[in-house]
PDB file of C-alpha atoms in Angstrom:
ATOM      1  CA  UNK A   1     -33.257   9.901  10.423  1.00  0.00           C
ATOM      2  CA  UNK A   2     -29.732  10.932  10.827  1.00  0.00           C
ATOM      3  CA  UNK A   3     -28.722  10.010   7.362  1.00  0.00           C
ATOM      4  CA  UNK A   4     -31.464  12.157   6.032  1.00  0.00           C
ATOM      5  CA  UNK A   5     -30.591  15.056   8.275  1.00  0.00           C
ATOM      6  CA  UNK A   6     -26.885  14.680   7.235  1.00  0.00           C
ATOM      7  CA  UNK A   7     -27.897  15.300   3.649  1.00  0.00           C
ATOM      8  CA  UNK A   8     -30.047  18.384   4.588  1.00  0.00           C
ATOM      9  CA  UNK A   9     -27.622  19.959   6.953  1.00  0.00           C
ATOM     10  CA  UNK A  10     -24.884  19.490   4.431  1.00  0.00           C
ATOM     11  CA  UNK A  11     -26.824  21.016   1.523  1.00  0.00           C
ATOM     12  CA  UNK A  12     -28.690  23.885   3.452  1.00  0.00           C
ATOM     13  CA  UNK A  13     -26.908  24.120   6.687  1.00  0.00           C
ATOM     14  CA  UNK A  14     -28.364  24.121  10.283  1.00  0.00           C
ATOM     15  CA  UNK A  15     -30.284  27.411   9.811  1.00  0.00           C
ATOM     16  CA  UNK A  16     -31.990  26.637   6.755  1.00  0.00           C
ATOM     17  CA  UNK A  17     -32.833  23.044   7.386  1.00  0.00           C
ATOM     18  CA  UNK A  18     -36.372  22.312   9.091  1.00  0.00           C
ATOM     19  CA  UNK A  19     -37.403  19.238  10.819  1.00  0.00           C
ATOM     20  CA  UNK A  20     -40.423  19.103   8.245  1.00  0.00           C
ATOM     21  CA  UNK A  21     -38.057  18.736   5.498  1.00  0.00           C
ATOM     22  CA  UNK A  22     -36.133  15.947   7.216  1.00  0.00           C
ATOM     23  CA  UNK A  23     -39.408  14.223   8.004  1.00  0.00           C
ATOM     24  CA  UNK A  24     -40.610  14.551   4.327  1.00  0.00           C
ATOM     25  CA  UNK A  25     -37.421  13.261   2.926  1.00  0.00           C
ATOM     26  CA  UNK A  26     -37.829   9.938   4.565  1.00  0.00           C
ATOM     27  CA  UNK A  27     -41.578  10.085   4.674  1.00  0.00           C
ATOM     28  CA  UNK A  28     -42.170  10.091   8.468  1.00  0.00           C
ATOM     29  CA  UNK A  29     -44.091  12.528  10.668  1.00  0.00           C
ATOM     30  CA  UNK A  30     -42.260  15.197  12.368  1.00  0.00           C
ATOM     31  CA  UNK A  31     -43.392  13.715  15.580  1.00  0.00           C
ATOM     32  CA  UNK A  32     -41.386  10.695  15.051  1.00  0.00           C
ATOM     33  CA  UNK A  33     -38.130  12.824  14.937  1.00  0.00           C
ATOM     34  CA  UNK A  34     -39.312  14.543  18.216  1.00  0.00           C
ATOM     35  CA  UNK A  35     -39.473  10.955  19.648  1.00  0.00           C
ATOM     36  CA  UNK A  36     -35.783  10.490  19.288  1.00  0.00           C
ATOM     37  CA  UNK A  37     -34.391  14.103  19.305  1.00  0.00           C
ATOM     38  CA  UNK A  38     -35.613  17.115  21.493  1.00  0.00           C
ATOM     39  CA  UNK A  39     -34.744  19.617  18.640  1.00  0.00           C
ATOM     40  CA  UNK A  40     -33.477  20.391  15.503  1.00  0.00           C
ATOM     41  CA  UNK A  41     -30.151  21.468  17.290  1.00  0.00           C
ATOM     42  CA  UNK A  42     -30.283  18.041  18.966  1.00  0.00           C
ATOM     43  CA  UNK A  43     -30.606  16.191  15.707  1.00  0.00           C
ATOM     44  CA  UNK A  44     -27.876  18.433  14.247  1.00  0.00           C
ATOM     45  CA  UNK A  45     -25.310  17.656  17.028  1.00  0.00           C
ATOM     46  CA  UNK A  46     -26.271  13.756  16.879  1.00  0.00           C
ATOM     47  CA  UNK A  47     -25.791  13.981  13.029  1.00  0.00           C
ATOM     48  CA  UNK A  48     -22.363  15.722  13.386  1.00  0.00           C
ATOM     49  CA  UNK A  49     -21.165  13.183  15.896  1.00  0.00           C
ATOM     50  CA  UNK A  50     -22.523  10.414  13.491  1.00  0.00           C
ATOM     51  CA  UNK A  51     -20.383  11.983  10.611  1.00  0.00           C
ATOM     52  CA  UNK A  52     -17.366  12.271  12.994  1.00  0.00           C
ATOM     53  CA  UNK A  53     -17.766   8.553  14.165  1.00  0.00           C
ATOM     54  CA  UNK A  54     -17.850   7.403  10.337  1.00  0.00           C
ATOM     55  CA  UNK A  55     -14.693   9.510   9.668  1.00  0.00           C
ATOM     56  CA  UNK A  56     -12.858   8.036  12.583  1.00  0.00           C
ATOM     57  CA  UNK A  57     -13.898   4.616  11.441  1.00  0.00           C
ATOM     58  CA  UNK A  58     -12.422   5.466   7.865  1.00  0.00           C
ATOM     59  CA  UNK A  59      -9.200   6.403   9.504  1.00  0.00           C
ATOM     60  CA  UNK A  60      -9.013   3.226  11.717  1.00  0.00           C
ATOM     61  CA  UNK A  61      -9.680   0.923   8.704  1.00  0.00           C
ATOM     62  CA  UNK A  62      -6.810   2.677   6.649  1.00  0.00           C
ATOM     63  CA  UNK A  63      -4.402   2.600   9.636  1.00  0.00           C
ATOM     64  CA  UNK A  64      -5.142  -1.149  10.416  1.00  0.00           C
ATOM     65  CA  UNK A  65      -5.009  -2.358   6.772  1.00  0.00           C
ATOM     66  CA  UNK A  66      -2.149  -4.701   6.926  1.00  0.00           C
ATOM     67  CA  UNK A  67      -1.927  -4.913   3.192  1.00  0.00           C
ATOM     68  CA  UNK A  68      -0.638  -1.159   2.889  1.00  0.00           C
ATOM     69  CA  UNK A  69       2.731  -0.023   3.332  1.00  0.00           C
ATOM     70  CA  UNK A  70       3.408   2.619   5.871  1.00  0.00           C
ATOM     71  CA  UNK A  71       3.651   5.178   2.906  1.00  0.00           C
ATOM     72  CA  UNK A  72       0.412   3.972   1.489  1.00  0.00           C
ATOM     73  CA  UNK A  73      -1.234   4.190   4.953  1.00  0.00           C
ATOM     74  CA  UNK A  74      -0.078   7.712   5.546  1.00  0.00           C
ATOM     75  CA  UNK A  75      -0.943   8.643   1.995  1.00  0.00           C
ATOM     76  CA  UNK A  76      -4.542   7.309   2.268  1.00  0.00           C
ATOM     77  CA  UNK A  77      -4.904   8.888   5.742  1.00  0.00           C
ATOM     78  CA  UNK A  78      -4.122  12.291   4.327  1.00  0.00           C
ATOM     79  CA  UNK A  79      -6.370  11.585   1.423  1.00  0.00           C
ATOM     80  CA  UNK A  80      -9.350  11.235   3.889  1.00  0.00           C
ATOM     81  CA  UNK A  81      -8.695  14.827   4.907  1.00  0.00           C
ATOM     82  CA  UNK A  82      -8.319  16.144   1.192  1.00  0.00           C
ATOM     83  CA  UNK A  83     -11.841  14.957   0.475  1.00  0.00           C
ATOM     84  CA  UNK A  84     -13.548  16.045   3.881  1.00  0.00           C
ATOM     85  CA  UNK A  85     -15.075  19.196   2.136  1.00  0.00           C
ATOM     86  CA  UNK A  86     -17.058  16.768  -0.236  1.00  0.00           C
ATOM     87  CA  UNK A  87     -17.370  13.746   1.960  1.00  0.00           C
ATOM     88  CA  UNK A  88     -17.800  15.106   5.389  1.00  0.00           C
ATOM     89  CA  UNK A  89     -19.493  18.376   4.986  1.00  0.00           C
ATOM     90  CA  UNK A  90     -20.513  18.869   8.380  1.00  0.00           C
ATOM     91  CA  UNK A  91     -16.970  18.394   9.802  1.00  0.00           C
ATOM     92  CA  UNK A  92     -15.695  20.890   7.268  1.00  0.00           C
ATOM     93  CA  UNK A  93     -18.376  23.375   8.087  1.00  0.00           C
ATOM     94  CA  UNK A  94     -17.857  22.936  11.816  1.00  0.00           C
ATOM     95  CA  UNK A  95     -14.042  23.368  11.276  1.00  0.00           C
ATOM     96  CA  UNK A  96     -14.844  26.603   9.385  1.00  0.00           C
ATOM     97  CA  UNK A  97     -17.373  27.764  12.110  1.00  0.00           C
ATOM     98  CA  UNK A  98     -14.476  27.142  14.760  1.00  0.00           C
ATOM     99  CA  UNK A  99     -12.058  29.362  12.609  1.00  0.00           C
ATOM    100  CA  UNK A 100     -14.728  32.054  12.285  1.00  0.00           C
ATOM    101  CA  UNK A 101     -15.474  31.750  16.150  1.00  0.00           C
ATOM    102  CA  UNK A 102     -19.154  30.978  15.303  1.00  0.00           C
ATOM    103  CA  UNK A 103     -19.024  27.624  16.788  1.00  0.00           C
ATOM    104  CA  UNK A 104     -21.577  26.129  19.298  1.00  0.00           C
ATOM    105  CA  UNK A 105     -20.146  24.800  22.442  1.00  0.00           C
ATOM    106  CA  UNK A 106     -21.573  21.294  21.950  1.00  0.00           C
ATOM    107  CA  UNK A 107     -20.121  21.401  18.320  1.00  0.00           C
ATOM    108  CA  UNK A 108     -16.736  22.218  19.451  1.00  0.00           C
ATOM    109  CA  UNK A 109     -17.063  19.394  22.160  1.00  0.00           C
ATOM    110  CA  UNK A 110     -17.809  16.968  19.146  1.00  0.00           C
ATOM    111  CA  UNK A 111     -14.983  18.317  16.984  1.00  0.00           C
ATOM    112  CA  UNK A 112     -12.628  17.906  20.055  1.00  0.00           C
ATOM    113  CA  UNK A 113     -13.887  14.417  20.730  1.00  0.00           C
ATOM    114  CA  UNK A 114     -12.984  13.584  16.912  1.00  0.00           C
ATOM    115  CA  UNK A 115      -9.569  14.999  17.184  1.00  0.00           C
ATOM    116  CA  UNK A 116      -8.779  13.085  20.235  1.00  0.00           C
ATOM    117  CA  UNK A 117      -9.909   9.935  18.824  1.00  0.00           C
ATOM    118  CA  UNK A 118      -8.006  10.476  15.604  1.00  0.00           C
ATOM    119  CA  UNK A 119      -4.908  11.058  17.842  1.00  0.00           C
ATOM    120  CA  UNK A 120      -5.568   7.866  19.851  1.00  0.00           C
ATOM    121  CA  UNK A 121      -5.827   5.913  16.589  1.00  0.00           C
ATOM    122  CA  UNK A 122      -2.575   7.319  15.485  1.00  0.00           C
ATOM    123  CA  UNK A 123      -1.010   6.530  18.850  1.00  0.00           C
ATOM    124  CA  UNK A 124      -2.106   2.991  18.656  1.00  0.00           C
ATOM    125  CA  UNK A 125      -1.042   2.651  15.087  1.00  0.00           C
ATOM    126  CA  UNK A 126       2.425   4.128  16.034  1.00  0.00           C
ATOM    127  CA  UNK A 127       2.797   1.984  19.145  1.00  0.00           C
ATOM    128  CA  UNK A 128       2.042  -1.076  17.045  1.00  0.00           C
ATOM    129  CA  UNK A 129       4.574   0.089  14.336  1.00  0.00           C
ATOM    130  CA  UNK A 130       7.239   0.820  16.991  1.00  0.00           C
ATOM    131  CA  UNK A 131       6.457  -2.354  19.091  1.00  0.00           C
ATOM    132  CA  UNK A 132       9.864  -3.783  18.463  1.00  0.00           C
ATOM    133  CA  UNK A 133      11.598  -0.472  18.931  1.00  0.00           C
ATOM    134  CA  UNK A 134       9.923   1.268  21.970  1.00  0.00           C
ATOM    135  CA  UNK A 135       7.168   0.526  24.521  1.00  0.00           C
ATOM    136  CA  UNK A 136       5.156   3.542  24.551  1.00  0.00           C
ATOM    137  CA  UNK A 137       4.619   6.411  22.257  1.00  0.00           C
ATOM    138  CA  UNK A 138       4.290   9.936  23.491  1.00  0.00           C
ATOM    139  CA  UNK A 139       0.982  11.636  23.034  1.00  0.00           C
ATOM    140  CA  UNK A 140       2.782  14.680  21.486  1.00  0.00           C
ATOM    141  CA  UNK A 141       3.646  13.055  18.221  1.00  0.00           C
ATOM    142  CA  UNK A 142       0.150  11.688  17.253  1.00  0.00           C
ATOM    143  CA  UNK A 143      -1.211  15.016  17.926  1.00  0.00           C
ATOM    144  CA  UNK A 144       1.361  16.745  15.994  1.00  0.00           C
ATOM    145  CA  UNK A 145       0.542  14.463  12.948  1.00  0.00           C
ATOM    146  CA  UNK A 146      -3.513  15.108  13.462  1.00  0.00           C
ATOM    147  CA  UNK A 147      -3.018  18.889  13.794  1.00  0.00           C
ATOM    148  CA  UNK A 148      -0.573  19.269  10.892  1.00  0.00           C
ATOM    149  CA  UNK A 149      -2.620  16.998   8.592  1.00  0.00           C
ATOM    150  CA  UNK A 150      -5.628  19.081   9.186  1.00  0.00           C
ATOM    151  CA  UNK A 151      -3.426  22.257   8.704  1.00  0.00           C
ATOM    152  CA  UNK A 152      -2.150  20.809   5.443  1.00  0.00           C
ATOM    153  CA  UNK A 153      -5.801  20.315   4.348  1.00  0.00           C
ATOM    154  CA  UNK A 154      -6.371  24.147   4.697  1.00  0.00           C
ATOM    155  CA  UNK A 155      -3.030  25.031   3.427  1.00  0.00           C
ATOM    156  CA  UNK A 156      -3.853  23.025   0.266  1.00  0.00           C
ATOM    157  CA  UNK A 157      -7.097  24.913  -0.089  1.00  0.00           C
ATOM    158  CA  UNK A 158      -5.009  28.153   0.131  1.00  0.00           C
ATOM    159  CA  UNK A 159      -2.593  26.858  -2.329  1.00  0.00           C
ATOM    160  CA  UNK A 160      -5.508  26.482  -4.813  1.00  0.00           C
ATOM    161  CA  UNK A 161      -6.368  30.062  -4.340  1.00  0.00           C
ATOM    162  CA  UNK A 162      -2.852  31.150  -5.203  1.00  0.00           C
ATOM    163  CA  UNK A 163      -2.762  28.802  -8.048  1.00  0.00           C
ATOM    164  CA  UNK A 164       0.396  26.928  -7.125  1.00  0.00           C
ATOM    165  CA  UNK A 165       0.768  23.213  -7.941  1.00  0.00           C
ATOM    166  CA  UNK A 166       2.858  22.725  -4.624  1.00  0.00           C
ATOM    167  CA  UNK A 167       0.054  21.074  -2.685  1.00  0.00           C
ATOM    168  CA  UNK A 168       0.828  17.547  -3.899  1.00  0.00           C
ATOM    169  CA  UNK A 169       4.587  18.201  -3.225  1.00  0.00           C
ATOM    170  CA  UNK A 170       3.864  19.555   0.186  1.00  0.00           C
ATOM    171  CA  UNK A 171       1.895  16.345   1.165  1.00  0.00           C
ATOM    172  CA  UNK A 172       4.536  13.987  -0.305  1.00  0.00           C
ATOM    173  CA  UNK A 173       7.258  15.965   1.739  1.00  0.00           C
ATOM    174  CA  UNK A 174       5.209  15.583   4.880  1.00  0.00           C
ATOM    175  CA  UNK A 175       4.572  11.876   4.353  1.00  0.00           C
ATOM    176  CA  UNK A 176       8.298  11.173   3.312  1.00  0.00           C
ATOM    177  CA  UNK A 177       9.406  13.081   6.466  1.00  0.00           C
ATOM    178  CA  UNK A 178       6.960  10.895   8.572  1.00  0.00           C
ATOM    179  CA  UNK A 179       8.100   7.748   6.985  1.00  0.00           C
ATOM    180  CA  UNK A 180      11.688   8.737   7.545  1.00  0.00           C
ATOM    181  CA  UNK A 181      11.010   9.365  11.251  1.00  0.00           C
ATOM    182  CA  UNK A 182       8.962   6.153  11.632  1.00  0.00           C
ATOM    183  CA  UNK A 183      11.329   3.644   9.812  1.00  0.00           C
TER     184      UNK A 183
END
């Protein structure tokens, strides 16, 4: 149900998606959806949460991949955000709704959860990376990386608007700076 809803919500948005359409897509009765979800909004929030959980899992896999160098891990981490508007449309739309001050409170709670989980993963990654050097990583640095990497995603969108080719150079500079700090 959530996978079908994710496709519908991503394509048509919350307002234009109906539970009848979701039910028809997976050939079940609408009553079956109501067995699991109290409303379309409830299904939407569950779907957004599911997408955020999947996004966090993708980040975790990248950061825990011992076959990648530090630079490769950071590059892949940023790459996950570069494609969020295509691969994670609900996350992207929720972030845009936040910037337009049109978010639902529950939507903000889910995005906040995702950002905190992302910062937690980065903190674990940094603690492991620094294990020989320090015992504890401040929560400020992982949050700095999370927020600036999301900021870079939106900045790169703006770069495409003004037709500059600096987006890749900006990302590379940020990654090089982080590698310098971390090594």
